[in-house]
mmCIF file of C-alpha atoms in Angstrom:
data_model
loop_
_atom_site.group_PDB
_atom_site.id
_atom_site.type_symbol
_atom_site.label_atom_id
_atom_site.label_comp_id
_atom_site.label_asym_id
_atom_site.label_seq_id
_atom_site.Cartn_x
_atom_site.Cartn_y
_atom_site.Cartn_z
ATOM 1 C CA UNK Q 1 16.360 -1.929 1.952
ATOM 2 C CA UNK Q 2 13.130 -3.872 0.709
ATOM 3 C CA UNK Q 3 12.711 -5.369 -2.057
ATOM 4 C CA UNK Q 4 10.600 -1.949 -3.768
ATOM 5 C CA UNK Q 5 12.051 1.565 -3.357
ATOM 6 C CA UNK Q 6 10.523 4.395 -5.574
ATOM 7 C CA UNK Q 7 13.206 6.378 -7.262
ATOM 8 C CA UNK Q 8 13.474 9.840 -6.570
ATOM 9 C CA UNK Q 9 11.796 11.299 -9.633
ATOM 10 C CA UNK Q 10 7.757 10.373 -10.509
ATOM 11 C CA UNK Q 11 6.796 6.739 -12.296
ATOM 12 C CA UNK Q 12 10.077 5.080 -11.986
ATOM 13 C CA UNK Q 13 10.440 2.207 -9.642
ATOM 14 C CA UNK Q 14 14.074 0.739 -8.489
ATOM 15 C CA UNK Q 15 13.631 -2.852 -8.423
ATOM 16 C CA UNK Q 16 16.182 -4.520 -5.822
ATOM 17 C CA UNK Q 17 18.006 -8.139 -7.284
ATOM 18 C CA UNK Q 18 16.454 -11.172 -5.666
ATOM 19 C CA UNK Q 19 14.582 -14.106 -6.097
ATOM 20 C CA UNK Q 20 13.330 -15.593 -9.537
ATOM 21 C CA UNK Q 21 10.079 -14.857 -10.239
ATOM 22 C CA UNK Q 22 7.746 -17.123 -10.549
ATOM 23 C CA UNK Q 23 3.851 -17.186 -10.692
ATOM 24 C CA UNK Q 24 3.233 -14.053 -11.804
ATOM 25 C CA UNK Q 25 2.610 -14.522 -15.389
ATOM 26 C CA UNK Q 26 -0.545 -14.864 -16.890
ATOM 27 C CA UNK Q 27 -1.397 -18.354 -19.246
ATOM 28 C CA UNK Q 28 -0.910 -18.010 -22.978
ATOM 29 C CA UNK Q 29 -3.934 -16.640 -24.841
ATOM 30 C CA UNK Q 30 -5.288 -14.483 -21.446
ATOM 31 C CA UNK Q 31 -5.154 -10.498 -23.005
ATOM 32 C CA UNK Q 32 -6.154 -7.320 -21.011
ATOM 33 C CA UNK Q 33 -6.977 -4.286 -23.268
ATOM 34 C CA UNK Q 34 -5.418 -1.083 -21.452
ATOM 35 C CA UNK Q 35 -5.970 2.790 -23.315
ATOM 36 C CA UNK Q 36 -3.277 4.348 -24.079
ATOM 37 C CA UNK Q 37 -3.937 6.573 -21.457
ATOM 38 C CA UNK Q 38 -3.989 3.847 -18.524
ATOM 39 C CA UNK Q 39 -0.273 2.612 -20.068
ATOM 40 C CA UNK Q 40 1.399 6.009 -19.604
ATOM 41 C CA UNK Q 41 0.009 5.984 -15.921
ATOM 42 C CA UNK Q 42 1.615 2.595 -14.896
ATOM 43 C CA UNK Q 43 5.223 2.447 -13.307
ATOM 44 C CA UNK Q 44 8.094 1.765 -15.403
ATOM 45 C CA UNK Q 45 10.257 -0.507 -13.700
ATOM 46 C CA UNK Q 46 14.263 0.449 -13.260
ATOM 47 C CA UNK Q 47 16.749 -2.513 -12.605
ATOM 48 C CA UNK Q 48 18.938 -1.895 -8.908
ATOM 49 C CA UNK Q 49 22.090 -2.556 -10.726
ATOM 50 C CA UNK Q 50 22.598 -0.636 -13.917
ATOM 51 C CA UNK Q 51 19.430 1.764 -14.433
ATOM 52 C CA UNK Q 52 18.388 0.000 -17.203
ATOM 53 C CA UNK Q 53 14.789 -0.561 -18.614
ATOM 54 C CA UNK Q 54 14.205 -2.968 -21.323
ATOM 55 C CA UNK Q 55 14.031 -6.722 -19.580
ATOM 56 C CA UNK Q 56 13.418 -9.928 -21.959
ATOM 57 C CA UNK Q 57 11.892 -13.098 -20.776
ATOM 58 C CA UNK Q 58 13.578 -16.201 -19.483
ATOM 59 C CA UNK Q 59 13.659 -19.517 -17.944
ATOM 60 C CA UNK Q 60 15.352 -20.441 -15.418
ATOM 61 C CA UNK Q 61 15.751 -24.527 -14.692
ATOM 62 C CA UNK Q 62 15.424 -26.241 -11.734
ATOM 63 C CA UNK Q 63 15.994 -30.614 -11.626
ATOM 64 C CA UNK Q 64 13.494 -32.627 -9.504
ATOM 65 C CA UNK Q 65 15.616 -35.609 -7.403
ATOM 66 C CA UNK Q 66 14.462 -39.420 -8.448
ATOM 67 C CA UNK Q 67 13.356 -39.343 -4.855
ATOM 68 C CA UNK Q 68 11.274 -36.202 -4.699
ATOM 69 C CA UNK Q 69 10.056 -36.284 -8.388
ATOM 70 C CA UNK Q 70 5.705 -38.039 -8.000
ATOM 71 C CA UNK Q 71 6.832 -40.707 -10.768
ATOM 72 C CA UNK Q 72 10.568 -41.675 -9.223
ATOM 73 C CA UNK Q 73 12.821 -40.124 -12.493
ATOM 74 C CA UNK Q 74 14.811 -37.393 -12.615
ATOM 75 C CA UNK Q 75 13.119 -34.504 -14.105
ATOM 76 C CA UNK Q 76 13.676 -30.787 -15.005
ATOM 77 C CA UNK Q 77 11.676 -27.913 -14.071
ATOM 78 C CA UNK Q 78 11.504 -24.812 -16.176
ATOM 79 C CA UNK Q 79 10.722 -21.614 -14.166
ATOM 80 C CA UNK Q 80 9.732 -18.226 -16.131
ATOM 81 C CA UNK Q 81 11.974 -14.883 -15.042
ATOM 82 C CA UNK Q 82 12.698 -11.988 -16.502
ATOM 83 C CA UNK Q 83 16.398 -10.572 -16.881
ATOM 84 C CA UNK Q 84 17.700 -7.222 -17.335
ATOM 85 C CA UNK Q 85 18.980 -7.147 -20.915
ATOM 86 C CA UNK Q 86 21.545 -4.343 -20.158
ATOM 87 C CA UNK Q 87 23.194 -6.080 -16.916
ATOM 88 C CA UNK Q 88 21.141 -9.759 -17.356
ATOM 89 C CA UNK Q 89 20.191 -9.187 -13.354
ATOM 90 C CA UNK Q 90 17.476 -11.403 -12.787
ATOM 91 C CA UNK Q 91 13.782 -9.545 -11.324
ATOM 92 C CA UNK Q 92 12.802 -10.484 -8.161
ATOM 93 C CA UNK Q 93 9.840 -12.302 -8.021
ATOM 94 C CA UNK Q 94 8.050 -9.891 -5.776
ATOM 95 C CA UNK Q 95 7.274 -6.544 -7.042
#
């Protein structure tokens, strides 16, 4: 199955468990004004594993090796996702 698969009824979307996501948010203090109109157009997104649809943000972290890391310490890496709040099944990165 791929990683998008439209549920059976109209403006749902079934979104499979994979990777973390990661690049798809926009920097703080970038807005885009949508009508109310245009919002009840867009998809809602389902999670794969429990049919739920309220998702919070999250961060999922990553460490850098001494030897890979530019300056030679240790370091952590934080990675934005966002988790299903029902199930806390992580979105894949891809929609």
């Amino acid at each position: 199955m791929n990683q998008r698969t439209r549920f059976p009824f109209k403006g749902k979307q079934v979104v499979q468990r994979g990777t973390v996501p990661t690049g798809q948010f926009k920097p703080a203090g970038t807005q885009i004004a949508f009508t109310d109109e245009q919002v009840r157009d867009f998809i809602d997104i389902v999670c794969a594993e429990c049919g739920g649809m309220i998702f919070i943000g999250a961060q999922r972290v990553k460490k850098i090796s001494a030897i890979l890391s530019p300056d030679g310490q240790e370091r952590y890496v934080k990675l934005p996702t966002v988790v299903c709040l029902k199930c806390q099944t992580v979105l894949p990165e891809k929609p």
